[in-house]
PDB file of C-alpha atoms and ligand atoms in Angstrom:
ATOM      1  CA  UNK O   1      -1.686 -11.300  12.400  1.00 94.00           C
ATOM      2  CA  UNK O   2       0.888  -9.384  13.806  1.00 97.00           C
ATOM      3  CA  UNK O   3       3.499  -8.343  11.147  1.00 97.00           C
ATOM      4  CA  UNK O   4       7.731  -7.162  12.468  1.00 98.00           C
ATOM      5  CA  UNK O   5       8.691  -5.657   9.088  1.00 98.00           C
ATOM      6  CA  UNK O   6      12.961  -4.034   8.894  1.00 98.00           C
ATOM      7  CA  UNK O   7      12.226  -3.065  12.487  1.00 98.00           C
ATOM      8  CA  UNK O   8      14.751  -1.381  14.284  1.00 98.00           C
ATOM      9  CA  UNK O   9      15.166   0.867  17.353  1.00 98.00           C
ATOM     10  CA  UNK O  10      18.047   3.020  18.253  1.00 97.00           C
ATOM     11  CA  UNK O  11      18.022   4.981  21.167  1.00 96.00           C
ATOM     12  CA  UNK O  12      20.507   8.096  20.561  1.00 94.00           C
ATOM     13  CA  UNK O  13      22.205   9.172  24.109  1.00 89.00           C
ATOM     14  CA  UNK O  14      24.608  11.986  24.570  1.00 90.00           C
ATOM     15  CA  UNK O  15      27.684   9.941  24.827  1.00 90.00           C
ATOM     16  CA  UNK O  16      26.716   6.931  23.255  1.00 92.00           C
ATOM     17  CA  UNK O  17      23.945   5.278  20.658  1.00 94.00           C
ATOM     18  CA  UNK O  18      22.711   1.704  21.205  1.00 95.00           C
ATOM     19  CA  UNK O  19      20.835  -0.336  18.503  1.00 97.00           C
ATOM     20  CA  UNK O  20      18.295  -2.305  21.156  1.00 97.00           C
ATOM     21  CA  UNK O  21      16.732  -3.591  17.820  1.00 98.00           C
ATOM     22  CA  UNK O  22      17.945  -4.769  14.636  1.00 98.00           C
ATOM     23  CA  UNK O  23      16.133  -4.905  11.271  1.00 98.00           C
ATOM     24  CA  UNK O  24      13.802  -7.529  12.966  1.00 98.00           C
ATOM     25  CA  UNK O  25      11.556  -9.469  10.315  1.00 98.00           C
ATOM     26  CA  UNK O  26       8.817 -11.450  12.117  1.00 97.00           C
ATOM     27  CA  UNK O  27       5.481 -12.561  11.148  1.00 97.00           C
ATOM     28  CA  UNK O  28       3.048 -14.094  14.168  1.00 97.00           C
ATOM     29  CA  UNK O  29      -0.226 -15.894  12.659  1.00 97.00           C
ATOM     30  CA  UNK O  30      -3.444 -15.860  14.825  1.00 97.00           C
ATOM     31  CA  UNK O  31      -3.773 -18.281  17.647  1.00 97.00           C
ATOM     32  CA  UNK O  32      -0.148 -18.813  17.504  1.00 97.00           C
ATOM     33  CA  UNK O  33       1.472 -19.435  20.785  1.00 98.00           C
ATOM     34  CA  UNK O  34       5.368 -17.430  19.514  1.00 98.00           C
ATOM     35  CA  UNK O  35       7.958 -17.311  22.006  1.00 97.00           C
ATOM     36  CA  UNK O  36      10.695 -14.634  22.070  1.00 97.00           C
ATOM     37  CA  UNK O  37      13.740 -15.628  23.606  1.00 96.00           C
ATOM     38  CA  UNK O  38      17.077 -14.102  24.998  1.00 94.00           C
ATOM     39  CA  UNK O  39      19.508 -13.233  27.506  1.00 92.00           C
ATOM     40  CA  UNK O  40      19.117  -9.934  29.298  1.00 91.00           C
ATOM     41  CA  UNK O  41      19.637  -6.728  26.776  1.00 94.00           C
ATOM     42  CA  UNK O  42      19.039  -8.971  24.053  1.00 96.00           C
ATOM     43  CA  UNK O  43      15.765  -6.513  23.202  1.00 96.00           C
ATOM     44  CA  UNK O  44      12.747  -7.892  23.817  1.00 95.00           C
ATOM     45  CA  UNK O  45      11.219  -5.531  25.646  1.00 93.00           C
ATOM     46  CA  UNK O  46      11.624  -3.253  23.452  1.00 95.00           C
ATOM     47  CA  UNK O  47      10.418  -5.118  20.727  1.00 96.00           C
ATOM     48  CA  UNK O  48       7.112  -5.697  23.384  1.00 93.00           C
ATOM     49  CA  UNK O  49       7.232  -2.013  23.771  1.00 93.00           C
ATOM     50  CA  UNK O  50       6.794  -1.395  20.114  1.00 95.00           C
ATOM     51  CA  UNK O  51       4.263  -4.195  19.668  1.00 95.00           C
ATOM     52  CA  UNK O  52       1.483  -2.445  22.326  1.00 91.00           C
ATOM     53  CA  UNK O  53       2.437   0.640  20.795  1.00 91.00           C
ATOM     54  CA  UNK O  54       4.589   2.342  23.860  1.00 90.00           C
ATOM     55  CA  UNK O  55       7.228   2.709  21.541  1.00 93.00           C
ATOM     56  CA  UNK O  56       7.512   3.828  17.487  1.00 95.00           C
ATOM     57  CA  UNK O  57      10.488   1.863  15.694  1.00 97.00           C
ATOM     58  CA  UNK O  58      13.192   4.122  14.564  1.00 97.00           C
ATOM     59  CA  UNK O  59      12.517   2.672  11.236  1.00 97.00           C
ATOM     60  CA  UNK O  60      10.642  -0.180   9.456  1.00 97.00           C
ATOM     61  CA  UNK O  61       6.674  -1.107  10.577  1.00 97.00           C
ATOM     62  CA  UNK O  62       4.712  -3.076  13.214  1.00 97.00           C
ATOM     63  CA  UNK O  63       1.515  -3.870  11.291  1.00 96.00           C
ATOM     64  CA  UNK O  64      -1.450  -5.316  13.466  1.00 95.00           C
ATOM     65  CA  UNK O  65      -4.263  -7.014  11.892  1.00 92.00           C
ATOM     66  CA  UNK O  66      -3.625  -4.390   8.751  1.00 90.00           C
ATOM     67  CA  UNK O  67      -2.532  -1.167  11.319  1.00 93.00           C
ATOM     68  CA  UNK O  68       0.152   0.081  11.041  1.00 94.00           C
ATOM     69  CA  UNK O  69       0.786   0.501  15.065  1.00 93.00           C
ATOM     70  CA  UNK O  70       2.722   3.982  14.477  1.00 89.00           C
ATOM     71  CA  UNK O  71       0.173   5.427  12.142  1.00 91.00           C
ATOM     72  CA  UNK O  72      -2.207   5.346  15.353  1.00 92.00           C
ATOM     73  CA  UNK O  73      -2.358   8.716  17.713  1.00 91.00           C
ATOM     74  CA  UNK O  74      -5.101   9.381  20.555  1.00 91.00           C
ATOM     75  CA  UNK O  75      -8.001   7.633  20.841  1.00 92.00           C
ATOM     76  CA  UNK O  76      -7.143   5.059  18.170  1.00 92.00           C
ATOM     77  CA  UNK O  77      -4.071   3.932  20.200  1.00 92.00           C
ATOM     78  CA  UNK O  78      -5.840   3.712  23.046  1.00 90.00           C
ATOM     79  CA  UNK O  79      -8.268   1.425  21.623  1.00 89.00           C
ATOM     80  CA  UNK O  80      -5.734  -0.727  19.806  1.00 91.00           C
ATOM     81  CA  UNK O  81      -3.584  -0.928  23.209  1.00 90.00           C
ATOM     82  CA  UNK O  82      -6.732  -1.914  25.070  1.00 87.00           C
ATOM     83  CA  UNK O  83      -6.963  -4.991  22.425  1.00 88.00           C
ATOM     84  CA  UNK O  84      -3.574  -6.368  23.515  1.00 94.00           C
ATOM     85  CA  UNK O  85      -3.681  -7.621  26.922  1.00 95.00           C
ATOM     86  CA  UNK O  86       0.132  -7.586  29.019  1.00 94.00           C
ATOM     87  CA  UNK O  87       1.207  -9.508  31.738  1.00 96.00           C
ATOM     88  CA  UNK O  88       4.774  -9.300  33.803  1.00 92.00           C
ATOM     89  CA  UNK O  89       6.905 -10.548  36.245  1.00 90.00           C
ATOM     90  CA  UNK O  90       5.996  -8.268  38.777  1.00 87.00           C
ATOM     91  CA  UNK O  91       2.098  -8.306  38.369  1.00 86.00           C
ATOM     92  CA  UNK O  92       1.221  -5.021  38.155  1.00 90.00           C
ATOM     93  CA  UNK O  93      -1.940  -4.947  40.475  1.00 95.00           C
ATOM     94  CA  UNK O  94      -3.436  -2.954  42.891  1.00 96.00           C
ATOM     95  CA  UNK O  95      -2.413  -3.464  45.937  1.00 96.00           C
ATOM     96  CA  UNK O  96      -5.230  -1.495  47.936  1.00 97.00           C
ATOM     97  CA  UNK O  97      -7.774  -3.478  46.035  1.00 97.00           C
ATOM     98  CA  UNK O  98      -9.684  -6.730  45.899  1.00 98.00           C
ATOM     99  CA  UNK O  99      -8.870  -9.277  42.959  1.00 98.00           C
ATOM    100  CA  UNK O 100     -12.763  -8.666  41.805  1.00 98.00           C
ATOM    101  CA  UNK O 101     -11.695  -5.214  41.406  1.00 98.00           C
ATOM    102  CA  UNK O 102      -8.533  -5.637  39.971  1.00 98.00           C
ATOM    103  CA  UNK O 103     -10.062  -7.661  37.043  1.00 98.00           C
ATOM    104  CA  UNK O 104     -12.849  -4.768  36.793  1.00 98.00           C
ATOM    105  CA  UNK O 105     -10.374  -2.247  36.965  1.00 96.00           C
ATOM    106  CA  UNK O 106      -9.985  -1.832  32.748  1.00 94.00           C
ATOM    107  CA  UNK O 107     -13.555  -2.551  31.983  1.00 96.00           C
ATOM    108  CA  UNK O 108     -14.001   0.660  35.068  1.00 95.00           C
ATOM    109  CA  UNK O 109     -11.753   2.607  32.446  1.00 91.00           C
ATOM    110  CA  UNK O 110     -14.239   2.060  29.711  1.00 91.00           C
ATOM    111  CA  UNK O 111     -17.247   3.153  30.899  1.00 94.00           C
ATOM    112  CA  UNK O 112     -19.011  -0.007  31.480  1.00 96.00           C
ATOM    113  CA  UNK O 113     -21.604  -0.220  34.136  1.00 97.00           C
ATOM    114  CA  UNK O 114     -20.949  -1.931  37.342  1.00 97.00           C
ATOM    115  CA  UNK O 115     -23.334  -5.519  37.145  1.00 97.00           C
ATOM    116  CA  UNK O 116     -21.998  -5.771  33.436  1.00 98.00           C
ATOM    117  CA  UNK O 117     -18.215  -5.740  35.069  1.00 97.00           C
ATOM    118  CA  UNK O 118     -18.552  -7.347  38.095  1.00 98.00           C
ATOM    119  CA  UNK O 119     -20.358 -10.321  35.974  1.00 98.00           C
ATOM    120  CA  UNK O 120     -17.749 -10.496  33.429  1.00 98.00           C
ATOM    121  CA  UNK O 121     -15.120  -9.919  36.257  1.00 98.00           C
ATOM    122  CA  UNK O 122     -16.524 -12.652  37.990  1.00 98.00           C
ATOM    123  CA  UNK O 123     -16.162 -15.640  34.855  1.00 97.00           C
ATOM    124  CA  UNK O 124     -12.995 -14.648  34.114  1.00 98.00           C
ATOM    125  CA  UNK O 125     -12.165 -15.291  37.834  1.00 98.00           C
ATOM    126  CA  UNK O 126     -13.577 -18.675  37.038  1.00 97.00           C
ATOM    127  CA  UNK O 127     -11.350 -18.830  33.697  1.00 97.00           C
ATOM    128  CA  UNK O 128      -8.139 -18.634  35.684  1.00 97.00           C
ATOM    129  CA  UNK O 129      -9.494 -21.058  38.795  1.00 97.00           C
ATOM    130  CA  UNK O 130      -9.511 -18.011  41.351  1.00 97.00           C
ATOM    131  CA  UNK O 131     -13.812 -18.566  41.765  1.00 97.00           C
ATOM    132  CA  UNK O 132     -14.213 -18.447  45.569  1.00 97.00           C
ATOM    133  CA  UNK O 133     -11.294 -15.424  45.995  1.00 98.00           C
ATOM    134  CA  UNK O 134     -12.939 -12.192  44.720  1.00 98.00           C
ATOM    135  CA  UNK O 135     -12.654 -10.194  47.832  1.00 98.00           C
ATOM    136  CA  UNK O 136      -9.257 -11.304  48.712  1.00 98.00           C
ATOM    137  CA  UNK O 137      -6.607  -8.708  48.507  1.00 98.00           C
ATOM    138  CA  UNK O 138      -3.197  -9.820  46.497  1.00 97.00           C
ATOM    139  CA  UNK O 139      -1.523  -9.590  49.372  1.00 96.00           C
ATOM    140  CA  UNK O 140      -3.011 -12.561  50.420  1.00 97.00           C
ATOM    141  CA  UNK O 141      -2.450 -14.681  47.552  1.00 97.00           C
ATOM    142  CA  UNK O 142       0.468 -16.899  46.634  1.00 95.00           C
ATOM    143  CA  UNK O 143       2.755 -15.739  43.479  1.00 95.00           C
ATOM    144  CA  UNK O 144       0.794 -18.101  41.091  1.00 96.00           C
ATOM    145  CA  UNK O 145      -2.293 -16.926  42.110  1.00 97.00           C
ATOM    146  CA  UNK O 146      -1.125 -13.194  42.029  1.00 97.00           C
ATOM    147  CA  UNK O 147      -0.293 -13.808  38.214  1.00 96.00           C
ATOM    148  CA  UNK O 148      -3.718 -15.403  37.618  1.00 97.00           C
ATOM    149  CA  UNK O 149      -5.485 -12.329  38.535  1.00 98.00           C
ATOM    150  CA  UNK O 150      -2.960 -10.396  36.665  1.00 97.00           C
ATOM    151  CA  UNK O 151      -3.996 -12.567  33.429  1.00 98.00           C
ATOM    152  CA  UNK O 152      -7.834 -12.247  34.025  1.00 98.00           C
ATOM    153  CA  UNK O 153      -7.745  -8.555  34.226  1.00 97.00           C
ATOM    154  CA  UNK O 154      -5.723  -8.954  31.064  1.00 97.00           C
ATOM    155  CA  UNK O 155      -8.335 -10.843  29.376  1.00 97.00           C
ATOM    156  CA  UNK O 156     -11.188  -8.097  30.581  1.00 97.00           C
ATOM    157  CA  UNK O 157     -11.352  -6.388  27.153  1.00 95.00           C
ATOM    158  CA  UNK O 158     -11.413  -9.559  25.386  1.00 95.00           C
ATOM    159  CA  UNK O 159      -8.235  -9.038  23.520  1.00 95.00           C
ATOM    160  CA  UNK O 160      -6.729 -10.623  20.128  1.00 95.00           C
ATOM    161  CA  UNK O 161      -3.102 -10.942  21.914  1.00 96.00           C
ATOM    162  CA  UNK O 162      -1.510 -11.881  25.512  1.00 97.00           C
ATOM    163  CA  UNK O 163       1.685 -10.267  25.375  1.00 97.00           C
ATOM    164  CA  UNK O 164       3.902 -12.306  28.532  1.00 96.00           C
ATOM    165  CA  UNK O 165       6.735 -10.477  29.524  1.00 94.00           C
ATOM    166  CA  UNK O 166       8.579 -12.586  32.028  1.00 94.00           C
ATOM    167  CA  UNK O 167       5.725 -13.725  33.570  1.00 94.00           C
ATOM    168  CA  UNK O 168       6.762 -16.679  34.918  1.00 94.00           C
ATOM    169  CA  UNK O 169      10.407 -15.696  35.840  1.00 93.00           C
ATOM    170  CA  UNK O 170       9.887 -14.960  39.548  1.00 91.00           C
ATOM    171  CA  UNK O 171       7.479 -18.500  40.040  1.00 93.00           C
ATOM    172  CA  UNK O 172       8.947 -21.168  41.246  1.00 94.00           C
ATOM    173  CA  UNK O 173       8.615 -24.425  38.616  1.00 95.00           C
ATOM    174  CA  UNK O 174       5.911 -26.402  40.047  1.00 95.00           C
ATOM    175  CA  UNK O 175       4.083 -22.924  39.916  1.00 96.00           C
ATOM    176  CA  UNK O 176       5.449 -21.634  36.560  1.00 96.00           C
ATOM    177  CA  UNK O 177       3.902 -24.660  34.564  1.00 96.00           C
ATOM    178  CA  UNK O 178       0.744 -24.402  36.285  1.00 96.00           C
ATOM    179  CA  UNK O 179       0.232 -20.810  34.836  1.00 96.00           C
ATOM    180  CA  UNK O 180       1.662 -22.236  31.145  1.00 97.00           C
ATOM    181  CA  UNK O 181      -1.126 -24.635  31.359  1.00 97.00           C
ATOM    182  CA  UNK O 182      -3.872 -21.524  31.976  1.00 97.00           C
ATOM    183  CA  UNK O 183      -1.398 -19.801  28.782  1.00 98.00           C
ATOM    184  CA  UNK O 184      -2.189 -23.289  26.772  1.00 97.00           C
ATOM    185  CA  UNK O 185      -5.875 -23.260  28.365  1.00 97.00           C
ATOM    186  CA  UNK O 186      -6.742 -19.582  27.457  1.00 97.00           C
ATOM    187  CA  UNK O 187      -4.769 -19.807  23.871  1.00 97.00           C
ATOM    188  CA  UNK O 188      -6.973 -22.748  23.001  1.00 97.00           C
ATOM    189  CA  UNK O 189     -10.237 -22.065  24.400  1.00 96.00           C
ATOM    190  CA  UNK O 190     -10.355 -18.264  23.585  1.00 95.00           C
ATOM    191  CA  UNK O 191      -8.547 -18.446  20.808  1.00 96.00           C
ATOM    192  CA  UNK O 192      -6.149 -15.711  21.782  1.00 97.00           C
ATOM    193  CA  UNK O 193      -2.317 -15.284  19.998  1.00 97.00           C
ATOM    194  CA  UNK O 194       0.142 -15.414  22.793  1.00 98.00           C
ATOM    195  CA  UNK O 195       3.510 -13.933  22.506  1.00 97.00           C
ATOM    196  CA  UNK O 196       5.217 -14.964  25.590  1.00 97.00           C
ATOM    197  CA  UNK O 197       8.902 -13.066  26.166  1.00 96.00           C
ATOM    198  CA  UNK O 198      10.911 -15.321  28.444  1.00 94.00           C
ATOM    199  CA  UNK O 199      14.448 -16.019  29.077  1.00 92.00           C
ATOM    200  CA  UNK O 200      13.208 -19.659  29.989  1.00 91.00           C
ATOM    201  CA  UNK O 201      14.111 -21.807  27.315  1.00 91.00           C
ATOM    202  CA  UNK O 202      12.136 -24.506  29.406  1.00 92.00           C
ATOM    203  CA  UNK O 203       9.101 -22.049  28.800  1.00 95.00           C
ATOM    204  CA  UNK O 204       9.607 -21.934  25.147  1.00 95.00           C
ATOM    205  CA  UNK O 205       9.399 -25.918  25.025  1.00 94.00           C
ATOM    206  CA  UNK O 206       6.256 -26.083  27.074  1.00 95.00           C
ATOM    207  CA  UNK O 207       3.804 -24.018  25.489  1.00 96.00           C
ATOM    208  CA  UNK O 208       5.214 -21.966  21.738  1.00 97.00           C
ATOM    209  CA  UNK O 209       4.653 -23.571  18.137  1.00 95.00           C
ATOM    210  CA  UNK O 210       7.140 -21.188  17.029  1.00 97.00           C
ATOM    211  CA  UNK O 211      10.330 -19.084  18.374  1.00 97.00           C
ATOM    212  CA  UNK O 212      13.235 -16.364  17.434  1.00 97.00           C
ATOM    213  CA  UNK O 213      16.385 -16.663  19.786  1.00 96.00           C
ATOM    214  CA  UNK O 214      17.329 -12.832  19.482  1.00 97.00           C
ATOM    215  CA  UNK O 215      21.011 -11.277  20.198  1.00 97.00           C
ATOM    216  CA  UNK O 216      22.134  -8.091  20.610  1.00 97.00           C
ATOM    217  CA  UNK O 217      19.063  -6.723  19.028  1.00 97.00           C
ATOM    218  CA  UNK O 218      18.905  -9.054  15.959  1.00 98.00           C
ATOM    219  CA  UNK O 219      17.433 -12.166  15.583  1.00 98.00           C
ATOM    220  CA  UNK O 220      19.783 -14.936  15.006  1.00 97.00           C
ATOM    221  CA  UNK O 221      17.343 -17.922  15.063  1.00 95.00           C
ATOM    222  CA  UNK O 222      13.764 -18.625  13.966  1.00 96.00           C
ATOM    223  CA  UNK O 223      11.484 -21.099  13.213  1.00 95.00           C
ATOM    224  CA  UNK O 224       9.280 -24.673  14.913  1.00 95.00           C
ATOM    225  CA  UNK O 225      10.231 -24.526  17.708  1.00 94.00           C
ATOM    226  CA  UNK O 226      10.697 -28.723  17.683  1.00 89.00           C
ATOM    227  CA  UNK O 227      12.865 -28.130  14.714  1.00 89.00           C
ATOM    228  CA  UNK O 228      15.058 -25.534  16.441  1.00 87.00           C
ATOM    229  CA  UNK O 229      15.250 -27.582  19.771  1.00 83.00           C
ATOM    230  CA  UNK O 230      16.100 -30.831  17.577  1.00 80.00           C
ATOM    231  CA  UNK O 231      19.094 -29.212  15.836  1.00 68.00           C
ATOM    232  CA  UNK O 232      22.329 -29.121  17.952  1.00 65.00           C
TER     233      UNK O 232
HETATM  234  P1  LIG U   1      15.694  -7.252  27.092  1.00 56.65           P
HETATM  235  O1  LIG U   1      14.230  -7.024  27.269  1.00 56.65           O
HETATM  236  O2  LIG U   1      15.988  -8.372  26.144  1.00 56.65           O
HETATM  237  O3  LIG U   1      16.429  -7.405  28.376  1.00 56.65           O
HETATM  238  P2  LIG U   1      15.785  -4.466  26.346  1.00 56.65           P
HETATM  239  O4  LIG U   1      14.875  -4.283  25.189  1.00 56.65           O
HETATM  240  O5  LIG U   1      15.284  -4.056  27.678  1.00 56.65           O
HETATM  241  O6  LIG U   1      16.302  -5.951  26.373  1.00 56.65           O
HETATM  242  O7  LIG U   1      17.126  -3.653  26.091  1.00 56.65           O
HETATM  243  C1  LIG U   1      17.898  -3.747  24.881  1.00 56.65           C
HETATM  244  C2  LIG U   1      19.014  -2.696  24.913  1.00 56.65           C
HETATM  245  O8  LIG U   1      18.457  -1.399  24.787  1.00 56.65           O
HETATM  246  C3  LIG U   1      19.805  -2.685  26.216  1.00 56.65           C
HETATM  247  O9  LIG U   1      21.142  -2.382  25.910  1.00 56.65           O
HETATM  248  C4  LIG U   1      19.168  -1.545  26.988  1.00 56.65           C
HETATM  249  O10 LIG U   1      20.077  -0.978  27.892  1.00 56.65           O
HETATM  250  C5  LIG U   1      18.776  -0.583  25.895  1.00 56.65           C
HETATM  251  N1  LIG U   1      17.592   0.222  26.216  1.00 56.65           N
HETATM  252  C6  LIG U   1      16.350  -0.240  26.449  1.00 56.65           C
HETATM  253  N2  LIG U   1      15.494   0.766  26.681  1.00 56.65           N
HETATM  254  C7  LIG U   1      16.227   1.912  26.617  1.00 56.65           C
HETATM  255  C8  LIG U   1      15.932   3.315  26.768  1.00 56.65           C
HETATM  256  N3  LIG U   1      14.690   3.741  27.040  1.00 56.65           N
HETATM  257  N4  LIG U   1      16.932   4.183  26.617  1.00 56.65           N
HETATM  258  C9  LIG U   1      18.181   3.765  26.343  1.00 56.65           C
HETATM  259  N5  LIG U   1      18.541   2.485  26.176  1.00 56.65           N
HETATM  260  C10 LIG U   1      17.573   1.565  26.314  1.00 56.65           C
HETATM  261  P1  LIG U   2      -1.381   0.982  47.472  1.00 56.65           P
HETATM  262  O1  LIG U   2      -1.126   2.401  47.853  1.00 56.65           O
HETATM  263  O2  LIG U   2      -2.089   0.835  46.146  1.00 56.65           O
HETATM  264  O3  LIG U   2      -1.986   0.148  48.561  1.00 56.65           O
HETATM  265  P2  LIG U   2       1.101  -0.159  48.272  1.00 56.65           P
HETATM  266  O4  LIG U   2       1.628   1.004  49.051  1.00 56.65           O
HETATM  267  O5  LIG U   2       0.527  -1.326  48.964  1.00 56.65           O
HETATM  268  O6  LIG U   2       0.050   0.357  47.165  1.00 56.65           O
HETATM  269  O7  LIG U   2       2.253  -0.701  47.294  1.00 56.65           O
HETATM  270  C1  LIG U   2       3.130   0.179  46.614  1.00 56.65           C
HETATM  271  C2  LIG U   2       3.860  -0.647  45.580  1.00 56.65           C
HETATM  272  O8  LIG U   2       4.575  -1.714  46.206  1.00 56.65           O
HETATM  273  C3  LIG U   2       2.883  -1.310  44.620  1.00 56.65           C
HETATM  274  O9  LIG U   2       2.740  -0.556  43.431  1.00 56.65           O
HETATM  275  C4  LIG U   2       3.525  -2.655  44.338  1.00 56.65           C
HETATM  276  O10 LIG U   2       4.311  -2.596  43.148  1.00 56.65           O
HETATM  277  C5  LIG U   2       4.428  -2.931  45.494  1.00 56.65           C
HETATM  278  N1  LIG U   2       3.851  -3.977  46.361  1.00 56.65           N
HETATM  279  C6  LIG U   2       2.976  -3.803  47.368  1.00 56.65           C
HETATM  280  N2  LIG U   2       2.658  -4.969  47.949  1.00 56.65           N
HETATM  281  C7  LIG U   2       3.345  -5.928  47.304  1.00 56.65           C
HETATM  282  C8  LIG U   2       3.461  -7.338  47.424  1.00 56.65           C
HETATM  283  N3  LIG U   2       2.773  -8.049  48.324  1.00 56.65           N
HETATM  284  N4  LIG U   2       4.257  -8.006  46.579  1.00 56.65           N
HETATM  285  C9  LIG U   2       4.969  -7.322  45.663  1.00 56.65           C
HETATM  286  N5  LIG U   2       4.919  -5.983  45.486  1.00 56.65           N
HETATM  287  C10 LIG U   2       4.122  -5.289  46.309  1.00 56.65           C
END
């Protein structure tokens, strides 16, 4: 469970201060599907930031499955950060290598042999319908299929939470519900908790149980999100 308790962040500049979040209270269950919505500036990714970690609030907690995320230093964080899987609009992979050794890439990081990788490499490959591509580069891979590889390497440490920052945002729609169908597919079959960060209200409909419309650092609206979408 991932618990947002009087979280807020200010960022103090020489000329001026800006409150990017605003005594945020959120609570996300396991094998919830939340979506965080809002135009740009509105926060998120700061709130994201603070989620995996990057970031300590200025004041209030972020409290993980009982962790207190800012309590962790070192190794610790490390190990908690390498439980949340992230995925963005731009992909983040390596360019120079195959999409096998993209997805090996993290499990590389942790020491694990090369057969043990390359075979769990290899099913998530499967997971996110890319079986058949494992020596391509990204290069030559559509958009869609760019972000699958981007959410099996994300899935290589077999994490509790999918953190989706805009990862749909530069697909176009045919392509963008496609990869909310894996999001649906991997939340229900893995049982992972999704928090998908979007701007794409039409996002928020497809695949969350539950959203907060956030403003100027604050969140102005939570709840179902049928309930929310039913109101005018
Ligand atoms: P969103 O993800 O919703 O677009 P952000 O969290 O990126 O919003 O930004 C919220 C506000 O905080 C914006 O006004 C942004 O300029 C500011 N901000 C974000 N990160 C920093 C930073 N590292 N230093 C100063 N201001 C920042
Ligand atoms: P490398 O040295 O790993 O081969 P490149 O020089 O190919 O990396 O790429 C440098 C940066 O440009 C990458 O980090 C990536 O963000 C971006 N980039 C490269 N190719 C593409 C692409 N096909 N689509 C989008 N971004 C790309």
């Amino acid at each position: 469970m991932i618990e947002i308790k009087d979280v807020s962040r200010v960022y103090r500049g020489k000329k001026k201060t800006i409150t990017a979040v605003k005594d945020v209270n959120l609570t996300i269950n396991d094998g919830e599907i939340y979506g965080i919505v809002g135009y740009s500036g509105a926060g998120k990714s700061t709130l994201v930031r603070m989620l995996n970690g990057l970031e300590t609030p200025t004041s209030g907690t972020v409290t993980i499955n009982d962790t207190v995320m800012s309590d962790l230093k070192g190794k610790p964080l490390r190990e908690a950060r390498q439980k949340m899987g992230m995925i963005f609009q731009y992909f983040n992979l390596l360019w120079s290598r195959t999409v096998l050794e993209n997805v090996t890439f993290p499990l590389e990081l942790i020491g694990m042999s090369k057969v043990d990788r390359e075979a769990k490499a290899k099913k998530l490959i499967d997971t996110v319908g890319l079986q058949g591509r494992e020596n391509a580069y990204p290069s030559e891979l559509s958009g869609g299929q760019q972000q699958r590889v981007a959410i099996a390497r994300a899935l290589a440490n077999d994490p509790q939470i999918l953190l989706s920052d805009e990862a749909t945002s530069g697909l176009d729609p045919k392509t963008t519900d496609e990869v909310l169908d894996l999001l649906l597919k991997i939340n229900r079959e893995l049982k992972i908790t999704i928090v998908v960060i979007t701007h794409e209200m039409h996002v928020i409909r497809k695949i969350c149980d539950r959203m907060a419309v956030m403003d100027e650092g604050a969140v102005v609206e939570e709840g179902n999100v049928f309930d929310i979408f039913r109101n005018p």
